[in-house]
Amino acid sequence: MRLKVNKLLKILPDCYVCAMRQALSAARLISDGEEFQRRCLREAARLLVESRCDITPPEAGEGIYRMIREISQVQDPFAQQKRQQNQAVEAILPWLRETVAGAADPLLMAVRLAIAGNVVDTGAQASFDLEKSVIEAVAPRNGLEQFDAFASSLARADTVLLVADNSGEIVFDLVLIETMRRLRAGELDVTVAVRAAPIINDVTEAEARQVGIDAVARIISSGSEMPGTVLARTTREFREIFEAADLVISKGQGNWETLDELDECSREVFFMFQAKCPAVAAINACKEGVSLLLKKGQAPSTFTAER
């Protein structure tokens, strides 16, 4: 498959402010020392000033978080948060399963909840309200314009690649995978790709196994150490699976910012995420905080009228 990159989602002026906020947040998570925090901010500013203007926000974030790890010698500042986020969502896992099983359209409900789970993000957002996101996801008025296209793609698919995003959110993904496999009577080969190394609260193999993803899917590392997925910087194994999958489900804003750059792609790719900043909301012609289901190459689709 020939992949052409079109850098539409380059880093915007707003992204520099967000990157500095994230740098300060990560530094404060590691140490209360103001000198350490100042050093991290100075280095983050330097990296941003020296970076190219055609990179994506996740690529910019990769350098900043690597710098903070090197200065602090703390390899996974968000380790405790990730465990807590997984545990918090696992506590409502029985309810999630019951809600999906009792829905008029279990797949639609599983998709809604999977997108709602994307709110668990300690990078793009300073804070989040998981309960509010879940309540809005199950509201009867909510529908997804491109859901029918997704359901049709799934019905034809034998192999699915899910590119995971955040801890906590991965529990919602577990329910989505269970639902997809149930609808296909187990005849669905699912692979879940995770980050190669800790970055913010993104899922690595450890967090995926913690919630039991290995019981319903094969887990692989994408090779990506950024909060996104630039194909040119992934492993050969990931690229081969990506190119062979009948259906690709890309979770999260960072994966959308990077994977949506593929100008030519024969894969059926669907993006599931929430618009977490004004810039992404503007690009998708929606309000900040809106849940999105996008099919690559088509116009944005948001929660709309009742199905």
XYZ file of C-alpha atoms in Angstrom:
307
model
C 0.000 0.000 0.000
C 1.368 3.408 -0.991
C 0.892 6.011 1.722
C 1.054 9.719 0.957
C 1.146 12.165 3.827
C -0.752 15.438 3.714
C 0.252 17.617 6.671
C -3.103 19.271 7.299
C -3.032 18.712 11.033
C 0.187 20.566 11.712
C 0.880 22.156 15.050
C -1.135 25.351 15.482
C -0.388 28.393 17.680
C -2.928 27.089 20.206
C -0.951 23.845 20.430
C 2.107 25.635 21.846
C 0.051 26.893 24.787
C -1.376 23.415 25.360
C 2.096 21.852 25.193
C 3.425 24.241 27.829
C 0.441 23.507 30.071
C 1.096 19.785 29.728
C 4.779 20.285 30.525
C 3.945 22.121 33.737
C 1.329 19.544 34.711
C 3.771 16.657 34.226
C 6.535 18.485 36.090
C 4.223 19.164 39.049
C 3.204 15.517 39.100
C 6.847 14.582 39.616
C 8.022 17.309 41.982
C 6.778 20.273 44.010
C 10.132 21.985 43.463
C 9.710 25.246 41.594
C 13.240 25.153 40.186
C 12.589 21.724 38.640
C 9.321 22.999 37.201
C 11.010 26.098 35.767
C 13.726 23.975 34.176
C 11.120 21.740 32.532
C 9.241 24.763 31.212
C 12.393 26.400 29.863
C 13.395 23.200 28.080
C 9.861 22.712 26.749
C 9.872 26.252 25.357
C 13.248 25.645 23.735
C 12.038 22.428 22.097
C 8.956 24.157 20.739
C 10.930 27.115 19.378
C 13.383 24.769 17.658
C 10.736 22.402 16.271
C 9.490 22.476 12.690
C 6.138 24.065 11.977
C 4.881 21.078 9.955
C 4.895 18.513 12.747
C 1.743 17.260 14.455
C 0.915 18.039 18.103
C 1.681 14.453 19.230
C 5.150 14.703 17.678
C 5.782 17.906 19.611
C 4.512 16.279 22.790
C 6.836 13.309 22.374
C 9.937 15.486 22.671
C 8.619 17.372 25.687
C 7.703 14.259 27.659
C 11.014 12.594 26.771
C 12.843 15.667 28.053
C 10.930 15.564 31.345
C 11.727 11.869 31.776
C 15.414 12.513 31.166
C 15.616 15.439 33.591
C 13.644 13.706 36.334
C 14.832 10.142 35.713
C 11.212 9.113 36.268
C 10.283 6.852 33.368
C 6.529 6.708 33.970
C 5.242 9.747 35.895
C 1.636 8.754 35.212
C 1.929 5.105 36.351
C -0.233 5.557 39.437
C -2.835 7.590 37.537
C -3.077 4.893 34.868
C -3.682 2.153 37.446
C -6.306 4.276 39.180
C -8.051 5.127 35.912
C -8.236 1.460 34.926
C -9.538 0.504 38.360
C -12.136 3.281 38.344
C -13.631 2.159 35.036
C -13.317 -1.545 35.902
C -15.562 -0.786 38.884
C -18.406 0.052 36.475
C -17.574 -2.728 33.986
C -20.583 -4.882 34.989
C -22.858 -1.878 34.429
C -21.246 -1.153 31.048
C -21.823 -4.734 29.935
C -25.426 -4.699 31.168
C -26.100 -1.379 29.442
C -24.806 -2.694 26.119
C -26.614 -6.038 26.429
C -29.922 -4.321 27.233
C -29.712 -1.740 24.452
C -31.955 -1.883 21.394
C -28.768 -1.799 19.316
C -25.882 -3.214 21.382
C -23.216 -2.268 18.840
C -24.382 1.343 18.687
C -24.355 1.556 22.482
C -20.888 -0.024 22.651
C -19.595 2.517 20.139
C -21.164 5.405 22.043
C -19.572 4.236 25.274
C -16.205 3.614 23.612
C -16.175 7.234 22.438
C -17.371 8.456 25.840
C -14.432 6.645 27.408
C -12.041 8.791 25.410
C -12.694 11.549 27.940
C -10.170 9.818 30.253
C -7.219 11.894 29.057
C -4.642 13.611 31.256
C -2.808 15.139 28.293
C -5.219 17.088 26.127
C -7.388 18.066 29.090
C -6.546 19.524 32.476
C -9.528 17.638 33.942
C -12.409 15.483 32.808
C -15.849 14.340 33.965
C -16.242 10.627 33.237
C -19.720 10.352 34.735
C -21.030 13.219 32.599
C -19.514 11.731 29.449
C -21.077 8.326 30.087
C -24.508 9.800 30.891
C -24.457 11.786 27.640
C -23.375 8.683 25.705
C -26.378 6.637 26.771
C -28.923 9.457 26.305
C -31.643 8.312 23.845
C -31.293 11.453 21.729
C -27.748 10.603 20.706
C -27.041 8.979 17.353
C -24.027 8.775 15.053
C -24.466 9.621 11.386
C -21.647 7.356 10.260
C -22.534 4.460 12.528
C -24.295 2.580 9.721
C -21.124 2.742 7.615
C -19.134 1.435 10.577
C -21.599 -1.414 11.203
C -21.495 -2.326 7.524
C -17.697 -2.383 7.512
C -17.674 -4.572 10.622
C -20.151 -7.009 9.061
C -17.759 -7.512 6.131
C -14.579 -7.663 8.219
C -12.686 -10.755 9.266
C -9.798 -8.831 10.833
C -9.930 -5.698 12.974
C -7.100 -3.515 14.252
C -7.928 -1.248 17.187
C -5.297 1.429 17.836
C -5.726 2.142 21.543
C -5.351 5.463 23.295
C -5.779 5.968 27.046
C -5.862 3.984 30.257
C -9.371 3.817 31.676
C -10.669 4.230 28.145
C -9.245 0.788 27.370
C -11.955 -0.771 29.582
C -14.605 0.762 27.306
C -12.646 -0.685 24.366
C -12.822 -4.086 26.028
C -16.626 -3.876 26.002
C -16.608 -2.764 22.357
C -14.401 -5.711 21.362
C -16.578 -8.154 23.308
C -19.654 -6.774 21.558
C -18.113 -6.951 18.089
C -16.962 -10.528 18.637
C -20.376 -11.539 20.013
C -22.137 -10.145 16.950
C -19.785 -12.143 14.741
C -20.169 -15.305 16.856
C -16.506 -15.115 17.804
C -15.384 -15.248 14.164
C -13.461 -11.985 14.298
C -9.692 -11.676 14.582
C -8.981 -8.571 16.688
C -5.589 -6.986 17.310
C -5.081 -4.121 19.770
C -2.060 -1.886 19.256
C -0.629 -0.036 22.260
C 2.211 2.431 22.856
C 5.765 1.105 22.910
C 6.692 3.086 26.026
C 4.954 5.147 28.725
C 3.678 8.515 27.494
C 1.122 10.502 29.541
C -1.730 8.108 30.447
C -1.656 6.267 27.127
C -2.025 2.497 27.183
C 1.018 0.251 27.073
C 0.907 -3.541 27.133
C 0.927 -3.514 30.947
C -2.281 -1.451 31.223
C -3.977 -3.442 28.447
C -3.248 -6.726 30.214
C -4.342 -5.253 33.545
C -7.933 -5.006 32.273
C -7.964 -8.302 30.355
C -7.612 -7.168 26.760
C -5.429 -10.229 26.104
C -8.489 -12.435 26.722
C -10.356 -10.991 23.720
C -7.622 -9.778 21.376
C -3.985 -10.038 20.448
C -1.899 -7.197 21.903
C 0.993 -5.702 19.939
C 3.191 -2.659 20.329
C 2.739 -0.075 17.596
C 6.319 1.052 18.160
C 5.063 4.573 18.811
C 6.426 6.443 21.828
C 4.332 9.556 21.191
C 0.682 10.220 22.068
C -0.250 9.435 18.477
C 0.655 7.110 15.603
C 2.870 8.264 12.735
C 3.024 5.226 10.444
C 6.561 5.917 9.279
C 7.721 5.581 12.877
C 5.870 2.395 13.756
C 7.140 -1.169 13.656
C 7.049 -3.290 10.534
C 4.674 -5.671 12.335
C 2.236 -2.842 13.049
C 2.360 -1.530 9.482
C 1.774 -4.999 8.061
C -1.244 -5.543 10.308
C -2.537 -2.035 9.545
C -2.259 -2.612 5.812
C -3.894 -6.064 5.989
C -6.758 -5.303 8.412
C -10.254 -5.238 6.961
C -11.239 -2.582 9.494
C -9.113 -0.152 11.516
C -10.560 1.546 14.608
C -8.446 4.500 15.706
C -9.176 5.701 19.240
C -8.411 9.164 20.544
C -7.562 12.636 19.322
C -3.817 12.044 19.060
C -4.233 9.028 16.790
C -6.657 11.021 14.628
C -4.207 13.945 14.402
C -1.516 11.623 13.052
C -3.277 8.812 11.172
C -5.736 11.101 9.397
C -2.765 12.516 7.464
C -2.687 9.461 5.217
C -3.718 10.864 1.859
C -4.105 7.508 0.171
C -5.206 4.534 2.234
C -7.237 1.564 1.054
C -8.124 0.535 4.613
C -11.525 1.106 6.154
C -10.452 3.484 8.947
C -12.865 4.855 11.539
C -11.831 7.433 14.140
C -13.546 7.481 17.539
C -12.684 10.390 19.819
C -13.843 13.526 21.566
C -12.878 16.990 20.348
C -10.867 18.133 23.348
C -9.615 21.524 22.271
C -10.867 24.539 20.290
C -8.529 23.845 17.372
C -9.727 20.274 16.801
C -13.345 21.370 17.287
C -12.896 24.073 14.654
C -11.336 21.660 12.143
C -14.295 19.315 12.591
C -16.908 22.097 12.634
C -18.247 21.079 16.032
C -18.302 22.264 19.612
C -15.512 21.436 22.029
C -16.289 18.252 23.943
C -18.399 16.701 21.183
C -18.021 12.971 20.516
C -16.985 12.119 16.969
C -17.178 9.077 14.737
C -15.297 9.827 11.524
C -14.777 7.597 8.546
C -11.552 8.470 6.804
C -12.239 10.550 3.739
C -15.723 11.631 4.803
C -17.146 14.657 6.588
C -17.277 14.753 10.387
C -20.059 12.879 12.189
C -21.170 13.843 15.681
C -23.790 12.701 18.138
C -26.984 13.951 16.467
C -30.684 13.101 16.397
C -32.159 9.972 17.881
C -31.723 6.856 15.766
